[in-house]
Short mmCIF file of C-alpha atoms in Angstrom, two decimals:
data_model
loop_
_atom_site.label_atom_id
_atom_site.label_comp_id
_atom_site.label_asym_id
_atom_site.label_seq_id
_atom_site.Cartn_x
_atom_site.Cartn_y
_atom_site.Cartn_z
CA ALA C 1 -15.90 -3.90 -5.50
CA GLN C 2 -12.37 -3.01 -4.60
CA SER C 3 -10.95 -3.87 -1.19
CA VAL C 4 -7.64 -3.89 0.64
CA THR C 5 -6.31 -6.24 3.29
CA GLN C 6 -3.28 -5.39 5.38
CA LEU C 7 -1.82 -8.39 7.14
CA GLY C 8 -0.75 -7.55 10.66
CA SER C 9 -2.17 -4.63 12.57
CA HIS C 10 1.15 -4.23 14.42
CA VAL C 11 4.67 -4.92 13.19
CA SER C 12 7.75 -4.55 15.35
CA VAL C 13 11.31 -4.48 13.98
CA SER C 14 14.70 -3.59 15.34
CA GLU C 15 16.50 -0.51 14.13
CA GLY C 16 18.49 -1.45 11.03
CA ALA C 17 16.33 -4.48 10.23
CA LEU C 18 14.25 -5.04 7.13
CA VAL C 19 10.76 -3.56 7.15
CA LEU C 20 8.04 -5.54 5.36
CA LEU C 21 4.41 -4.42 5.50
CA ARG C 22 1.96 -6.59 3.62
CA CYS C 23 -0.93 -5.47 1.47
CA ASN C 24 -3.26 -7.50 -0.71
CA TYR C 25 -5.97 -5.98 -2.83
CA SER C 26 -9.07 -7.01 -4.68
CA SER C 27 -10.02 -5.15 -7.83
CA SER C 28 -12.12 -5.91 -10.88
CA VAL C 29 -10.20 -3.37 -12.96
CA PRO C 30 -6.49 -2.64 -13.24
CA PRO C 31 -5.68 -1.26 -9.82
CA TYR C 32 -4.02 1.96 -8.89
CA LEU C 33 -2.36 1.43 -5.53
CA PHE C 34 -1.05 3.75 -2.86
CA TRP C 35 0.82 3.64 0.41
CA TYR C 36 0.26 6.47 2.87
CA VAL C 37 2.01 7.09 6.17
CA GLN C 38 0.56 8.75 9.25
CA TYR C 39 2.91 10.03 11.91
CA PRO C 40 1.50 10.60 15.40
CA ASN C 41 -0.98 13.45 15.54
CA GLN C 42 -0.61 14.24 11.85
CA GLY C 43 -2.54 13.74 8.67
CA LEU C 44 -1.68 11.20 6.00
CA GLN C 45 1.06 11.77 3.47
CA LEU C 46 1.83 9.83 0.34
CA LEU C 47 4.77 7.42 0.46
CA LEU C 48 4.47 6.04 -3.05
CA LYS C 49 1.97 4.97 -5.67
CA TYR C 50 1.64 2.54 -8.55
CA THR C 51 -0.38 3.53 -11.58
CA THR C 52 1.15 1.98 -14.69
CA GLY C 53 4.58 1.02 -15.94
CA ALA C 54 7.37 -0.28 -13.74
CA THR C 55 6.06 -2.62 -11.09
CA LEU C 56 8.77 -1.71 -8.57
CA VAL C 57 7.94 1.70 -7.22
CA LYS C 58 10.28 3.82 -5.14
CA GLY C 59 8.97 6.32 -2.67
CA ILE C 60 10.17 8.74 -0.06
CA ASN C 61 12.36 7.92 2.92
CA GLY C 62 13.86 4.81 1.29
CA PHE C 63 10.61 2.89 0.98
CA GLU C 64 9.64 0.89 -2.07
CA ALA C 65 6.81 -1.42 -3.07
CA GLU C 66 6.35 -4.01 -5.78
CA PHE C 67 3.10 -4.56 -7.63
CA LYS C 68 2.55 -8.27 -8.23
CA LYS C 69 -0.56 -8.85 -10.26
CA SER C 70 -0.41 -12.64 -9.99
CA GLU C 71 -0.39 -12.40 -6.21
CA THR C 72 -2.68 -9.34 -6.02
CA SER C 73 -0.13 -7.82 -3.66
CA PHE C 74 1.59 -4.50 -3.11
CA HIS C 75 3.90 -5.04 -0.17
CA LEU C 76 5.93 -2.17 1.25
CA THR C 77 9.59 -2.65 2.13
CA LYS C 78 12.57 -0.75 3.44
CA PRO C 79 15.99 -2.38 3.76
CA SER C 80 16.95 -0.78 7.04
CA ALA C 81 14.49 0.58 9.60
CA HIS C 82 15.09 3.88 11.32
CA MET C 83 13.52 5.09 14.54
CA SER C 84 11.80 7.85 12.60
CA ASP C 85 9.89 5.24 10.57
CA ALA C 86 7.65 4.49 13.55
CA ALA C 87 4.17 5.40 12.32
CA GLU C 88 0.97 3.91 10.98
CA TYR C 89 0.96 2.82 7.36
CA PHE C 90 -2.06 2.52 5.12
CA CYS C 91 -2.39 0.73 1.82
CA ALA C 92 -5.15 1.98 -0.48
CA VAL C 93 -6.65 1.21 -3.88
CA SER C 94 -8.21 3.85 -6.09
CA CYS C 95 -11.75 3.14 -7.23
CA VAL C 96 -13.77 4.70 -9.99
CA THR C 97 -17.10 6.22 -8.97
CA GLU C 98 -19.81 7.99 -10.88
CA TYR C 99 -18.33 11.38 -10.07
CA GLY C 100 -14.65 10.57 -10.02
CA ASN C 101 -12.47 8.47 -7.81
CA LYS C 102 -12.11 7.50 -4.19
CA LEU C 103 -9.61 5.66 -2.09
CA VAL C 104 -10.48 2.44 -0.30
CA PHE C 105 -8.10 1.97 2.60
CA GLY C 106 -6.86 -1.02 4.48
CA ALA C 107 -7.16 -1.08 8.26
CA GLY C 108 -3.59 0.11 8.73
CA THR C 109 -0.39 -1.33 10.17
CA ILE C 110 1.36 0.29 13.10
CA LEU C 111 5.12 -0.01 12.75
CA ARG C 112 7.19 -0.01 15.90
CA VAL C 113 10.98 0.33 15.67
CA LYS C 114 13.01 -0.92 18.60
CA SER C 115 16.43 0.45 19.45
CA GLU Y 1 2.25 26.78 0.77
CA ALA Y 2 -0.07 24.20 -0.78
CA GLN Y 3 -2.23 22.76 1.95
CA VAL Y 4 -5.54 21.50 3.22
CA THR Y 5 -6.69 23.11 6.44
CA GLN Y 6 -9.33 21.94 8.87
CA ASN Y 7 -10.96 23.64 11.81
CA PRO Y 8 -11.30 22.98 14.61
CA ARG Y 9 -8.54 20.48 15.28
CA TYR Y 10 -10.17 19.25 18.47
CA LEU Y 11 -13.80 19.41 19.50
CA ILE Y 12 -15.76 18.04 22.44
CA THR Y 13 -19.50 18.42 22.20
CA VAL Y 14 -22.73 16.91 23.49
CA THR Y 15 -25.29 14.74 21.79
CA GLY Y 16 -27.64 16.66 19.52
CA LYS Y 17 -25.74 19.92 19.31
CA LYS Y 18 -25.22 20.79 15.65
CA LEU Y 19 -21.65 21.35 14.57
CA THR Y 20 -19.65 22.11 11.44
CA VAL Y 21 -16.08 21.15 10.66
CA THR Y 22 -14.57 23.36 7.99
CA CYS Y 23 -12.17 22.26 5.27
CA SER Y 24 -10.36 24.50 2.83
CA GLN Y 25 -7.73 23.85 0.16
CA ASN Y 26 -5.61 26.34 -1.76
CA MET Y 27 -4.54 24.09 -4.64
CA ASN Y 28 -7.53 24.67 -6.91
CA HIS Y 29 -8.38 20.98 -6.72
CA GLU Y 30 -11.60 19.73 -8.25
CA TYR Y 31 -12.06 16.78 -5.95
CA MET Y 32 -12.58 16.88 -2.19
CA SER Y 33 -13.50 14.20 0.27
CA TRP Y 34 -14.20 13.52 3.93
CA TYR Y 35 -13.02 10.42 5.77
CA ARG Y 36 -13.35 9.17 9.30
CA GLN Y 37 -10.65 7.11 10.93
CA ASP Y 38 -11.45 4.55 13.59
CA PRO Y 39 -9.05 2.05 15.19
CA GLY Y 40 -8.89 -1.22 13.29
CA LEU Y 41 -11.05 0.11 10.46
CA GLY Y 42 -8.66 2.39 8.63
CA LEU Y 43 -10.19 5.39 6.86
CA ARG Y 44 -13.69 5.24 5.49
CA GLN Y 45 -15.10 7.76 3.08
CA ILE Y 46 -18.10 9.78 4.28
CA TYR Y 47 -18.86 12.09 1.35
CA TYR Y 48 -17.02 13.36 -1.66
CA SER Y 49 -17.37 16.14 -4.18
CA MET Y 50 -16.18 16.27 -7.76
CA ASN Y 51 -16.78 19.99 -8.17
CA VAL Y 52 -18.93 22.88 -7.01
CA GLU Y 53 -22.49 21.72 -6.30
CA VAL Y 54 -21.58 18.10 -7.12
CA THR Y 55 -21.50 15.83 -4.09
CA ASP Y 56 -22.21 12.18 -3.44
CA LYS Y 57 -22.30 9.71 -0.59
CA GLY Y 58 -19.32 7.61 0.34
CA ASP Y 59 -19.37 4.43 2.39
CA VAL Y 60 -20.58 5.83 5.73
CA PRO Y 61 -22.74 8.93 5.05
CA GLU Y 62 -25.41 8.42 7.73
CA GLY Y 63 -25.63 11.34 10.13
CA TYR Y 64 -23.52 13.70 8.01
CA LYS Y 65 -24.16 16.42 5.47
CA VAL Y 66 -21.83 18.35 3.20
CA SER Y 67 -22.00 21.26 0.81
CA ARG Y 68 -19.72 22.57 -1.91
CA LYS Y 69 -20.66 26.14 -2.71
CA GLU Y 70 -17.11 27.22 -3.49
CA LYS Y 71 -14.34 25.20 -5.03
CA ARG Y 72 -11.96 25.67 -2.13
CA ASN Y 73 -14.32 24.83 0.74
CA PHE Y 74 -16.02 21.59 1.71
CA PRO Y 75 -17.58 21.75 5.19
CA LEU Y 76 -18.80 18.67 7.05
CA ILE Y 77 -22.00 19.15 9.00
CA LEU Y 78 -23.30 17.01 11.84
CA GLU Y 79 -26.91 18.09 12.37
CA SER Y 80 -27.46 16.00 15.50
CA PRO Y 81 -24.21 14.38 16.64
CA SER Y 82 -24.29 11.09 18.49
CA PRO Y 83 -21.58 9.28 20.47
CA ASN Y 84 -20.95 6.82 17.60
CA GLN Y 85 -19.66 9.79 15.59
CA THR Y 86 -16.76 10.20 17.98
CA SER Y 87 -13.83 9.77 15.64
CA LEU Y 88 -10.88 11.35 13.87
CA TYR Y 89 -11.96 13.14 10.70
CA PHE Y 90 -9.84 13.95 7.68
CA CYS Y 91 -10.54 16.15 4.72
CA ALA Y 92 -8.65 15.46 1.49
CA SER Y 93 -8.37 17.01 -1.94
CA SER Y 94 -6.92 15.99 -5.29
CA PRO Y 95 -6.96 17.22 -8.89
CA GLY Y 96 -9.56 14.59 -9.57
CA LEU Y 97 -8.14 11.78 -11.63
CA ARG Y 98 -8.01 8.21 -10.38
CA THR Y 99 -4.22 8.21 -10.37
CA ASP Y 100 -3.90 11.43 -8.47
CA THR Y 101 -2.47 11.75 -5.02
CA GLN Y 102 -4.91 12.87 -2.38
CA TYR Y 103 -3.68 15.57 -0.03
CA PHE Y 104 -4.91 15.29 3.52
CA GLY Y 105 -5.65 17.88 6.15
CA PRO Y 106 -4.25 17.54 9.69
CA GLY Y 107 -7.40 15.96 11.09
CA THR Y 108 -10.16 16.91 13.51
CA ARG Y 109 -10.60 14.84 16.63
CA LEU Y 110 -14.26 14.90 17.60
CA THR Y 111 -15.69 13.62 20.86
CA VAL Y 112 -19.46 13.46 21.30
CA LEU Y 113 -20.59 12.96 24.89
#
């Protein structure tokens, strides 16, 4: 069964510093991986996804993630944090079910950006 | 505007009083799903539906029911709510393939007293 582990429930960085949010997955089939962001009092929106092809994936708002099969990781990075990046971030893996697909989410990482 | 809508956004109710949370999407998506979000647990799937009249249990289906009579609507029904169903609920839809992005509604915060 697929699963996702996000290391660190809370991450705090200074404005302008590197953002690194860690995600490791477990999957018995080639994984399709997603990062979603949830701003306060809002639903989730897609940041980026990896399906096939290039292992370095670029998303919105300057975020990117690299799929590393050997490490079963899909860490999210941004070179320079902005105050507006403060949110909760979820890593997810897409699983195949009898009737289609579903997302299995990690527990989430709350990013705090200090001025 | 392409969107997933949920109603109500906030609901406080009492144990045992049946309630329905509606979900509607205007993107003609085949696939719809319900999740609940709890602190430290991320989002967990409750039920999903691949198409009209096709539904199946997710990871935490106990105490919930769903129906899919129309493609655009996927209501979540709590026949006899209990305090452990106090949570933040999200509806999502996608075209249906494993690689597809899921589009989420704004959430419904439910409190069961």
